[in-house]
JSON list of C-alpha atoms and ligand atoms in Angstrom, two decimals:
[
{"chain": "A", "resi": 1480, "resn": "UNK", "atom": "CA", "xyz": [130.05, -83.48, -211.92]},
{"chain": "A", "resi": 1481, "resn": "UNK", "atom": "CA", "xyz": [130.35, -84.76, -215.72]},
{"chain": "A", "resi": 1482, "resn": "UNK", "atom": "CA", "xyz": [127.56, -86.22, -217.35]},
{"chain": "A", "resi": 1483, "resn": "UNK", "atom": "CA", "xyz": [127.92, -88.03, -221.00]},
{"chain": "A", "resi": 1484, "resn": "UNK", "atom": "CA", "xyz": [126.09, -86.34, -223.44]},
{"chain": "A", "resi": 1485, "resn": "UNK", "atom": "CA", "xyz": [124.08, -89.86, -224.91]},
{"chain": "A", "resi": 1486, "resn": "UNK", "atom": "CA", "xyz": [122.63, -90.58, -220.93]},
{"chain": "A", "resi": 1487, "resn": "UNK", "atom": "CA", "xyz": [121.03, -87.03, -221.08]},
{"chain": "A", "resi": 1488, "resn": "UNK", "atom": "CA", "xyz": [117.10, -87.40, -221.04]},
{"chain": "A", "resi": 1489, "resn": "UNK", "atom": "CA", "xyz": [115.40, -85.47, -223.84]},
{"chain": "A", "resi": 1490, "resn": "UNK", "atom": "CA", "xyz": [112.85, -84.79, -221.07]},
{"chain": "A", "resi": 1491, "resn": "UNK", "atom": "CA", "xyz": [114.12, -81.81, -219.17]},
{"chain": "A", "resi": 1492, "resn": "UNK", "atom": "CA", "xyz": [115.53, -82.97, -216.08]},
{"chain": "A", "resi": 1493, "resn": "UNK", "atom": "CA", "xyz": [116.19, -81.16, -212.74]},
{"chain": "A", "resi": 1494, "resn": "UNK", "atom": "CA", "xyz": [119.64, -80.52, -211.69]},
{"chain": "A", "resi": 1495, "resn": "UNK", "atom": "CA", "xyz": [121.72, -78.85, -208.78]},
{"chain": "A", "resi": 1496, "resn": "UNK", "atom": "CA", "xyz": [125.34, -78.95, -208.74]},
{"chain": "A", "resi": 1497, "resn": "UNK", "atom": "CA", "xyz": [127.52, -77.12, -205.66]},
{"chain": "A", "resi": 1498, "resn": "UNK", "atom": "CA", "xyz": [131.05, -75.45, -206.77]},
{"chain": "A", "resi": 1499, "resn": "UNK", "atom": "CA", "xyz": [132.78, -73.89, -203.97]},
{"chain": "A", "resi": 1500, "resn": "UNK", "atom": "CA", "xyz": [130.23, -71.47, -202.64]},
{"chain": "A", "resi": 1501, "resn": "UNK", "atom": "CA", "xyz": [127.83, -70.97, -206.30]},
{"chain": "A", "resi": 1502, "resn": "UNK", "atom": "CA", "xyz": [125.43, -72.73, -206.87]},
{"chain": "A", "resi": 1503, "resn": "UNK", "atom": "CA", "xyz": [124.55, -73.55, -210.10]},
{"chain": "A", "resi": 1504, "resn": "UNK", "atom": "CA", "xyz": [120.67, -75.44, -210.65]},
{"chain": "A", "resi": 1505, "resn": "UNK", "atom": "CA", "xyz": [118.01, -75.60, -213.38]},
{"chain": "A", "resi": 1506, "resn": "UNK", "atom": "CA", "xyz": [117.13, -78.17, -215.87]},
{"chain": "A", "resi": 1507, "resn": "UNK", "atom": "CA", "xyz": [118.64, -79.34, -219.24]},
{"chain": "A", "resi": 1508, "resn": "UNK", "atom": "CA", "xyz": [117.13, -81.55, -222.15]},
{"chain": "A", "resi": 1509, "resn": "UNK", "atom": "CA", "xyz": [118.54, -82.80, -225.35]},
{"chain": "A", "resi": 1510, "resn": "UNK", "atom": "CA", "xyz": [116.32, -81.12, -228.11]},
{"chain": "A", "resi": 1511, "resn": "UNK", "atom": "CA", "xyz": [118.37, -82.93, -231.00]},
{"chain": "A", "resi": 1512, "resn": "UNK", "atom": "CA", "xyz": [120.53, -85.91, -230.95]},
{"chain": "A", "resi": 1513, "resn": "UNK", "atom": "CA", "xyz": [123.31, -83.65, -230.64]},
{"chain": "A", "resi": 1514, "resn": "UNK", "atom": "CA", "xyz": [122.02, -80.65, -228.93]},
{"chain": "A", "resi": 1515, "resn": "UNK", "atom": "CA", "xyz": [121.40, -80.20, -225.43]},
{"chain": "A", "resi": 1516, "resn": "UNK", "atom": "CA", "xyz": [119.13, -77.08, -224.06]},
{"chain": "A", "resi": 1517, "resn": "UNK", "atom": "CA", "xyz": [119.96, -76.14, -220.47]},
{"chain": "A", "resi": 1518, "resn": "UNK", "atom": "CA", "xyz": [117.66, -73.29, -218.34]},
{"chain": "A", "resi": 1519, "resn": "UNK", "atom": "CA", "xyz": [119.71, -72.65, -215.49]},
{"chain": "A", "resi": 1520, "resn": "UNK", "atom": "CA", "xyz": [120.68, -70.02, -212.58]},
{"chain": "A", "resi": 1521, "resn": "UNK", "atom": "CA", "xyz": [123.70, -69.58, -210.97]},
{"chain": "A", "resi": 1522, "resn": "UNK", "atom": "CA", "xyz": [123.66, -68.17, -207.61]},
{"chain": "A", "resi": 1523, "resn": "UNK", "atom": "CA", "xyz": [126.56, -67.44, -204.99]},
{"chain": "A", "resi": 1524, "resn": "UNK", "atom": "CA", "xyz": [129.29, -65.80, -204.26]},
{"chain": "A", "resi": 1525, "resn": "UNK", "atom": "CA", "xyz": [132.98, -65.64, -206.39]},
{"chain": "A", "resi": 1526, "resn": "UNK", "atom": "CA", "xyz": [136.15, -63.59, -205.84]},
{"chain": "A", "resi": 1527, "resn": "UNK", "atom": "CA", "xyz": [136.51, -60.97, -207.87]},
{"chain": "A", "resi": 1528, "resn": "UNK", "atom": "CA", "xyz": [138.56, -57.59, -207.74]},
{"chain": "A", "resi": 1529, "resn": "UNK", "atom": "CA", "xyz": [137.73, -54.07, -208.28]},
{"chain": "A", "resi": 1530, "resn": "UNK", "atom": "CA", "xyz": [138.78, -53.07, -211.75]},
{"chain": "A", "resi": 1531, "resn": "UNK", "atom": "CA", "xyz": [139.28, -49.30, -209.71]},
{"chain": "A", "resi": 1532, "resn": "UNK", "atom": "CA", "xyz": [141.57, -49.92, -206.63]},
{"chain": "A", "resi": 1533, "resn": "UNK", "atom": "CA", "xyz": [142.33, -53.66, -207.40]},
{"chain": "A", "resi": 1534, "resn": "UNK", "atom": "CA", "xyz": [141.05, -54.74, -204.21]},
{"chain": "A", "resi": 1535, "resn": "UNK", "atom": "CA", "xyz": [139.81, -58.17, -203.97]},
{"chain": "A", "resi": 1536, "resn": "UNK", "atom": "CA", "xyz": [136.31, -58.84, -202.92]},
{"chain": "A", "resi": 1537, "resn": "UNK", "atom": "CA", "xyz": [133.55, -61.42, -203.16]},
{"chain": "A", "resi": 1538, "resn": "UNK", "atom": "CA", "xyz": [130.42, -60.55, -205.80]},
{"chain": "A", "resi": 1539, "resn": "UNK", "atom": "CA", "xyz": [127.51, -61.53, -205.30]},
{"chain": "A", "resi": 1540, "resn": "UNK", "atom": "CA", "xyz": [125.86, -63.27, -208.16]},
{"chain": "A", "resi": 1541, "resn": "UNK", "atom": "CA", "xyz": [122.49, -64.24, -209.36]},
{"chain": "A", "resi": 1542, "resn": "UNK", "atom": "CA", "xyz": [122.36, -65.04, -212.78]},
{"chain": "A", "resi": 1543, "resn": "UNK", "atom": "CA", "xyz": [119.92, -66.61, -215.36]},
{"chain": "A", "resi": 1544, "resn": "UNK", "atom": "CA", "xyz": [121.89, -68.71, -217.80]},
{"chain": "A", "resi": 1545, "resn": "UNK", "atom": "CA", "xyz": [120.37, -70.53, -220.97]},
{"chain": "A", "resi": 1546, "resn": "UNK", "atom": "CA", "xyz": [122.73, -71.74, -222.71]},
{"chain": "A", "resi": 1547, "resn": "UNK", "atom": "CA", "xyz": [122.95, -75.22, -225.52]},
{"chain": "A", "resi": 1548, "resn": "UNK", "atom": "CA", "xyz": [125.28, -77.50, -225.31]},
{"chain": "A", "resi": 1549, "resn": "UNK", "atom": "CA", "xyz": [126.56, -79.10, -229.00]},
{"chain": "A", "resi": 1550, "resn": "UNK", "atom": "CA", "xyz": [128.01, -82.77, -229.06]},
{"chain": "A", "resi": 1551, "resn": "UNK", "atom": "CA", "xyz": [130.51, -82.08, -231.59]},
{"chain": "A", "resi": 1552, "resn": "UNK", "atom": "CA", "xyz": [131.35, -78.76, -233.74]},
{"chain": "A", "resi": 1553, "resn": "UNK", "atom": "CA", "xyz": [127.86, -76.83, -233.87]},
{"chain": "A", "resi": 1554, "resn": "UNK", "atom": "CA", "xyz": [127.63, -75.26, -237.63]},
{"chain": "A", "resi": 1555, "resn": "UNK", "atom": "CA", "xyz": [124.09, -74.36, -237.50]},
{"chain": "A", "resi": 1556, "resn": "UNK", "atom": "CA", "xyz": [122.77, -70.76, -236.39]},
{"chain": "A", "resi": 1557, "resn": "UNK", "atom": "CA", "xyz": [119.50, -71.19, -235.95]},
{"chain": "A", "resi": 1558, "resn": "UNK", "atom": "CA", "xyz": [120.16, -70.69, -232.13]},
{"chain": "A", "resi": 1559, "resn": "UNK", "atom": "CA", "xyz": [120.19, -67.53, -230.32]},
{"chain": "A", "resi": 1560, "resn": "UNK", "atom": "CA", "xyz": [121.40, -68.55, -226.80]},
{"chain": "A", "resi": 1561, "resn": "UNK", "atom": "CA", "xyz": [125.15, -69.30, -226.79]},
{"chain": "A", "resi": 1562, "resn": "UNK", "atom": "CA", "xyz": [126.29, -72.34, -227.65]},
{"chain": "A", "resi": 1563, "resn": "UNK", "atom": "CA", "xyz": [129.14, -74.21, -226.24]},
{"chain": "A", "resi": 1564, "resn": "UNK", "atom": "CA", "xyz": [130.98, -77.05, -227.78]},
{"chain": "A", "resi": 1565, "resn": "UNK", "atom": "CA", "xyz": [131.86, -80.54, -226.13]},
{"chain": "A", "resi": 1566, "resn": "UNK", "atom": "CA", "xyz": [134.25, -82.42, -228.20]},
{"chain": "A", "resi": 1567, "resn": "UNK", "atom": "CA", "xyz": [134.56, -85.32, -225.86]},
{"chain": "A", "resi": 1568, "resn": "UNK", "atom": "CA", "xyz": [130.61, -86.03, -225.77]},
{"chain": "A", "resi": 1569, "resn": "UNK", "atom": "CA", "xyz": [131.18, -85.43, -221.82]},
{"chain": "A", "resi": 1570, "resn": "UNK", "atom": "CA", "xyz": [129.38, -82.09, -220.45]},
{"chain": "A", "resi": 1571, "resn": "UNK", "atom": "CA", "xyz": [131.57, -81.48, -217.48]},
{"chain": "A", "resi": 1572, "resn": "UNK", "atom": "CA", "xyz": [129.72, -78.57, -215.04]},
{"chain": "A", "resi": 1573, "resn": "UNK", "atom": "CA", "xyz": [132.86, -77.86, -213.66]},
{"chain": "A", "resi": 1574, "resn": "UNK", "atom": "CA", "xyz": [134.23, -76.52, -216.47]},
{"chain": "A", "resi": 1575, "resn": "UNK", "atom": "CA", "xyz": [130.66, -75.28, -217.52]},
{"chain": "A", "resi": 1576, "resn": "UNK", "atom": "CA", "xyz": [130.72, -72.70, -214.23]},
{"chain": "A", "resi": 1577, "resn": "UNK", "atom": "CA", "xyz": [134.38, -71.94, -214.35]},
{"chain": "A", "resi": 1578, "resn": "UNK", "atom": "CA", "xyz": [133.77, -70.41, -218.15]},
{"chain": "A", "resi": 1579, "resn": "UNK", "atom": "CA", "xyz": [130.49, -68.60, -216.59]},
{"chain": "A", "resi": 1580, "resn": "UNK", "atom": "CA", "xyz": [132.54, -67.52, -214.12]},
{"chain": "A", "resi": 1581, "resn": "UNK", "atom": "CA", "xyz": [135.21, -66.12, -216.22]},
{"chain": "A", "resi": 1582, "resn": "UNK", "atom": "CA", "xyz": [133.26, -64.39, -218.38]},
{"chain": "A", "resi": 1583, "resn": "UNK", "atom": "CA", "xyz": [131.34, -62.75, -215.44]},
{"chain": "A", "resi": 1584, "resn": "UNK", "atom": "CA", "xyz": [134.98, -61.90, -214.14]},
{"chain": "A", "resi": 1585, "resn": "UNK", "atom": "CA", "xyz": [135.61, -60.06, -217.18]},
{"chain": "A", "resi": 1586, "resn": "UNK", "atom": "CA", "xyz": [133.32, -57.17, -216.68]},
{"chain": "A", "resi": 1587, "resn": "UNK", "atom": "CA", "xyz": [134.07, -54.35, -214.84]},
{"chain": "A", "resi": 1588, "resn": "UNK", "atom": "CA", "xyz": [133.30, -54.92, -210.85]},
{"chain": "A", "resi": 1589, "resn": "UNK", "atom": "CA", "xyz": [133.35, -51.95, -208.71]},
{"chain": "A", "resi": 1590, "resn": "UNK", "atom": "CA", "xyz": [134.19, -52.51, -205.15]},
{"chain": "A", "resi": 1591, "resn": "UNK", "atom": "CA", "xyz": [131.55, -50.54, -202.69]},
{"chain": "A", "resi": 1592, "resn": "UNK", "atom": "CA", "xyz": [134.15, -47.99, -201.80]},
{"chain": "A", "resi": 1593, "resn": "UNK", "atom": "CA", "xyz": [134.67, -46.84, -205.06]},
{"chain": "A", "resi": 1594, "resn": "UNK", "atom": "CA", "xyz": [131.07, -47.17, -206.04]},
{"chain": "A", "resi": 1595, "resn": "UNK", "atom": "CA", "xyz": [130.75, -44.44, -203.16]},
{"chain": "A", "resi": 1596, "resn": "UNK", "atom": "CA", "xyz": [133.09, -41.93, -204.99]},
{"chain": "A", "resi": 1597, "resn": "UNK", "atom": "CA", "xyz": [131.26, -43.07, -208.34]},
{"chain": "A", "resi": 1598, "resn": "UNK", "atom": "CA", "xyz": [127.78, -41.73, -208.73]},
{"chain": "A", "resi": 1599, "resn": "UNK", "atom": "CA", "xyz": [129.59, -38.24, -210.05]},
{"chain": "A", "resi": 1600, "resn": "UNK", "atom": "CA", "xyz": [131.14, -40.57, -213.03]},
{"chain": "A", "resi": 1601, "resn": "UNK", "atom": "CA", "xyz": [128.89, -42.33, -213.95]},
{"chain": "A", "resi": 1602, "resn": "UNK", "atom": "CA", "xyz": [126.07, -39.30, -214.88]},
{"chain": "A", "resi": 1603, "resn": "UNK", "atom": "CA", "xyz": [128.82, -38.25, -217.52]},
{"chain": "F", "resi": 2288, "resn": "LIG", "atom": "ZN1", "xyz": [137.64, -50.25, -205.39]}
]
């Protein structure tokens, strides 16, 4: 789904958007011309592999994601959540979950056999 960032309601608005088997729902808003605010959780199920023994496995996510959304290069700081740029004034949610998804990817995921053998590890 791909939305252009001028037809985006500065009312918050309810969206839920399907991507393979997460689902990603919430609301979003523009709060400036330029800046759109979006409250959202992702929910689901994504491959992943355990960083231990490399096997692949499905984790189980449920995550709260607020995030803004700049039209444009954002040069301003006063925002804490993260920010991500769209330099095509199209917010595409595809691409919006795949980068969530990534960066959940990028942590360490333990796969429940070696979370078994773990508990020693971790108390060091
Ligand atoms: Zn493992």
């Amino acid at each position: 789904m791909k939305i252009e960032f001028r037809k985006i309601p500065f009312e918050a608005k309810d969206f839920s958007f399907t991507s393979n088997s997460v689902i990603f729902e919430g609301n979003f808003g523009k709060i400036s011309p330029t800046l759109a605010k979006f409250d959202a959780k992702m929910s689901g199920t994504i491959p992943s592999s355990c960083y231990k023994c490399g096997e692949n496995m499905d984790l189980e996510i449920n995550e709260t994601i607020d995030f803004i959304v700049s039209d444009g290069i954002y040069s301003d700081d006063k925002h804490e959540e993260t920010v991500i740029e769209v330099d095509n004034n199209i917010i595409d949610f595809d691409q919006l979950i795949d980068s969530e998804i990534t960066s959940i990817n990028s942590d360490y995921h333990v796969c429940s056999n070696c979370n078994s053998n773990d508990l020693f590890e971790k108390e060091l």
